[in-house]
XYZ file of C-alpha atoms in Angstrom:
257
model
C -10.095 -51.115 27.139
C -11.826 -47.946 25.933
C -13.973 -47.720 22.816
C -13.971 -44.015 21.967
C -14.372 -42.561 25.485
C -16.439 -45.361 27.006
C -15.157 -48.523 28.860
C -15.493 -51.819 26.978
C -17.879 -53.242 29.566
C -20.181 -50.211 29.180
C -20.190 -50.607 25.416
C -20.745 -54.360 25.552
C -24.088 -53.727 27.222
C -25.135 -51.088 24.685
C -23.985 -52.626 21.430
C -24.297 -50.531 18.275
C -24.746 -47.249 20.171
C -21.115 -47.207 21.274
C -19.866 -48.372 17.887
C -21.549 -45.481 16.064
C -20.235 -42.981 18.600
C -16.719 -44.333 18.263
C -16.870 -44.116 14.475
C -17.938 -40.469 14.750
C -14.891 -39.741 16.868
C -12.600 -41.405 14.342
C -14.166 -39.552 11.386
C -13.814 -36.178 13.148
C -10.193 -36.926 13.914
C -9.550 -37.747 10.249
C -11.172 -34.514 9.071
C -9.100 -32.472 11.510
C -5.923 -34.260 10.417
C -6.728 -33.673 6.725
C -7.399 -29.948 7.287
C -4.125 -29.567 9.151
C -2.240 -31.365 6.389
C -3.841 -29.189 3.704
C -2.808 -26.020 5.550
C 0.708 -27.343 6.049
C 1.165 -27.993 2.316
C -0.092 -24.534 1.156
C 2.830 -22.614 -0.350
C 3.738 -19.017 0.442
C 2.968 -16.577 -2.419
C 5.762 -15.456 -4.726
C 5.581 -12.239 -6.802
C 7.822 -12.296 -9.873
C 6.831 -9.057 -11.595
C 4.130 -6.469 -12.179
C 2.371 -4.371 -14.804
C 1.750 -0.778 -13.790
C 3.585 1.172 -11.148
C 2.273 4.710 -10.836
C -0.719 5.817 -8.793
C -2.135 9.246 -7.966
C -2.079 10.164 -4.281
C -5.837 9.580 -4.132
C -5.387 5.986 -5.321
C -7.550 4.298 -7.936
C -4.781 3.005 -10.235
C -4.832 -0.601 -11.463
C -1.752 -2.730 -10.750
C -1.261 -6.337 -11.903
C 1.047 -8.704 -10.026
C 2.376 -11.919 -11.572
C 3.782 -14.870 -9.678
C 2.929 -18.245 -8.158
C 0.606 -19.442 -5.386
C -1.342 -16.187 -5.488
C -4.845 -17.669 -5.201
C -7.130 -16.323 -2.478
C -4.870 -13.342 -1.873
C -5.480 -10.127 0.000
C -3.333 -7.089 -0.792
C -2.255 -4.032 1.169
C -0.071 -1.088 0.164
C 2.014 0.390 2.969
C -0.494 -1.100 5.401
C -3.630 0.226 3.650
C -6.014 -2.362 2.216
C -6.183 -2.486 -1.577
C -9.189 -3.699 -3.563
C -8.532 -7.010 -5.340
C -10.469 -7.006 -8.629
C -9.143 -10.223 -10.146
C -7.252 -13.198 -8.749
C -5.866 -16.513 -9.981
C -3.022 -18.704 -8.782
C -0.610 -16.753 -11.020
C -2.040 -13.214 -11.102
C -3.571 -10.535 -8.889
C -5.316 -7.408 -10.201
C -5.829 -4.739 -7.572
C -6.749 -1.078 -7.232
C -4.482 1.121 -5.160
C -5.700 2.840 -1.994
C -4.785 6.454 -1.234
C -1.134 6.928 -0.310
C 1.685 9.362 0.354
C 4.058 10.555 -2.361
C 6.865 8.138 -3.200
C 7.543 4.397 -3.187
C 5.206 2.021 -1.374
C 5.584 -1.680 -0.573
C 2.881 -4.194 -1.515
C 2.043 -6.987 0.948
C 0.377 -10.102 -0.503
C -1.185 -12.557 1.963
C -2.637 -16.020 1.245
C -3.404 -19.159 3.243
C 0.209 -20.217 2.693
C 1.804 -17.078 4.122
C 2.727 -13.610 2.921
C 5.339 -11.832 0.835
C 6.343 -8.198 0.389
C 6.834 -6.787 -3.097
C 9.197 -3.906 -2.401
C 8.407 -0.561 -4.086
C 5.532 -2.134 -5.989
C 3.655 1.191 -6.219
C 4.909 4.729 -6.787
C 2.545 7.510 -5.724
C 3.062 10.432 -8.097
C 2.021 14.075 -8.200
C 1.451 13.659 -11.963
C 0.867 16.857 -13.977
C -0.538 20.345 -13.308
C -1.918 22.964 -15.677
C -1.943 26.729 -15.087
C -2.981 29.713 -17.179
C -1.761 33.286 -17.662
C -2.473 36.360 -19.860
C -0.128 38.827 -21.532
C -1.072 41.613 -21.321
C -3.351 41.136 -18.328
C -5.652 44.040 -19.275
C -7.059 44.937 -22.712
C -9.933 47.019 -24.106
C -13.057 45.346 -25.495
C -12.042 43.998 -28.892
C -8.428 43.859 -27.802
C -6.207 40.781 -27.960
C -4.204 39.077 -25.216
C -1.874 36.102 -25.367
C -3.303 33.211 -23.346
C -0.686 30.676 -22.237
C -1.432 27.307 -20.673
C 1.598 25.961 -18.801
C 1.898 22.250 -18.157
C 4.330 21.219 -15.396
C 5.474 17.701 -14.642
C 6.256 17.071 -11.003
C 8.094 13.790 -11.545
C 11.130 13.053 -13.792
C 9.278 10.620 -16.059
C 8.182 10.477 -19.677
C 4.518 11.416 -20.104
C 2.756 10.670 -23.367
C -0.655 11.088 -24.995
C -1.248 14.173 -22.853
C -4.560 15.932 -23.366
C -6.710 18.691 -21.924
C -9.755 20.738 -22.871
C -10.106 24.284 -21.516
C -13.283 26.313 -21.913
C -13.184 30.103 -22.180
C -15.661 32.169 -20.152
C -18.399 34.318 -21.667
C -16.944 37.421 -23.294
C -13.680 35.752 -24.306
C -13.069 33.917 -27.596
C -10.157 32.666 -29.641
C -8.867 35.542 -31.788
C -9.507 35.718 -35.533
C -5.805 34.962 -35.978
C -5.080 32.495 -33.147
C -1.295 32.128 -33.680
C -1.111 28.839 -31.751
C 2.317 27.851 -30.465
C 3.789 25.029 -28.396
C 7.121 24.790 -26.567
C 8.990 21.749 -25.306
C 6.259 19.075 -25.569
C 6.227 17.181 -28.849
C 3.807 15.341 -31.129
C 0.696 17.094 -29.828
C -2.148 18.823 -31.642
C -3.268 22.155 -30.194
C -6.777 23.037 -31.368
C -8.006 26.642 -31.081
C -10.395 27.628 -33.871
C -10.944 31.333 -34.503
C -14.044 32.574 -32.710
C -14.426 29.435 -30.586
C -14.691 29.314 -26.817
C -12.441 26.326 -26.178
C -8.794 25.333 -26.457
C -7.800 21.678 -26.488
C -4.694 19.541 -26.706
C -4.331 15.901 -27.711
C -1.466 13.473 -28.248
C 1.290 15.588 -26.691
C 4.394 13.989 -25.214
C 6.910 15.081 -22.595
C 10.391 14.047 -23.790
C 12.489 11.905 -21.484
C 15.600 12.970 -19.627
C 14.013 16.099 -18.185
C 13.869 16.784 -14.443
C 10.788 17.357 -12.334
C 9.554 20.919 -12.731
C 10.069 20.980 -16.509
C 7.268 22.849 -18.293
C 5.542 22.785 -21.652
C 3.597 25.819 -22.830
C 0.645 26.108 -25.207
C -0.225 29.633 -26.320
C -3.004 31.199 -28.373
C -4.338 34.717 -28.907
C -7.767 35.507 -27.442
C -10.064 38.491 -27.849
C -12.309 40.135 -25.244
C -15.820 40.667 -26.593
C -17.151 42.293 -23.419
C -15.786 44.178 -20.411
C -15.079 42.749 -16.947
C -12.689 40.234 -15.432
C -12.434 36.919 -17.294
C -11.709 33.795 -15.287
C -10.205 30.861 -17.152
C -10.148 27.513 -15.340
C -7.853 24.988 -17.037
C -9.381 21.599 -17.658
C -8.018 18.441 -16.053
C -4.931 16.960 -17.630
C -5.230 13.455 -19.008
C -2.435 11.094 -20.007
C -4.301 7.884 -20.893
C -1.197 6.088 -22.145
C 0.597 7.150 -19.007
C 4.268 7.062 -18.273
C 7.118 4.684 -19.032
C 5.344 2.027 -16.971
C 2.154 2.328 -19.010
C 0.055 3.424 -16.050
C -2.668 6.024 -16.558
C -2.109 9.387 -14.898
C -5.421 10.944 -13.808
C -6.146 14.600 -14.420
C -5.119 17.303 -11.990
C -7.337 20.362 -11.888
C -5.633 23.652 -12.727
C -5.925 26.847 -10.694
C -8.235 29.628 -11.961
C -6.516 32.851 -12.951
C -8.295 36.164 -13.401
């Protein structure tokens, strides 16, 4: 007969020493068995829905996944690790990594297994803002029509659009600004006579319009000095985002001389 790994006769001569050693073996076996059982009973994660969908190509958008058995999760988007910022058994908050334009699958992994949430993130080009003058050349004291053109590169509804564009030295809003807006709705275009800035707040792109649709915001400006005037549009913000409620970060416009 063996007691642990020692013969009975060996243990009979050594008494309590063998008994303690044998108990240690039994306790270790129980711990190993319990750990294996715990792992076997862990359930694979299940994702039932999400809040947020859109992300800029650079990443940084917040997405929330709902489901069951989500505790202790790691998340990746099309194979790139995402940053988990909050996690319970029924919810995961994560920040998107950089990605390529279009749909991306989200992989959630826990001790119980993994699951793929198909098309859980959409990487979007968001909005761009460009500027132009008409006419492109005026005398000092002359007036030109400055037009800021907003272009959406995805066929979604954008709302609460805003921007703030500063005018360079030697260029101010005309004494009669004549502000005008086309296509976008609900926004407030601010261009005070004599000021050096033009801003927009609360504008909305209507739905049902294809990618490439533009909104324009125009105001008259006056040159107070000679020389080329470079206007760099400010970033575009849409804090209330798109249909999915996800914020769309600003996209810097291209300077025009």
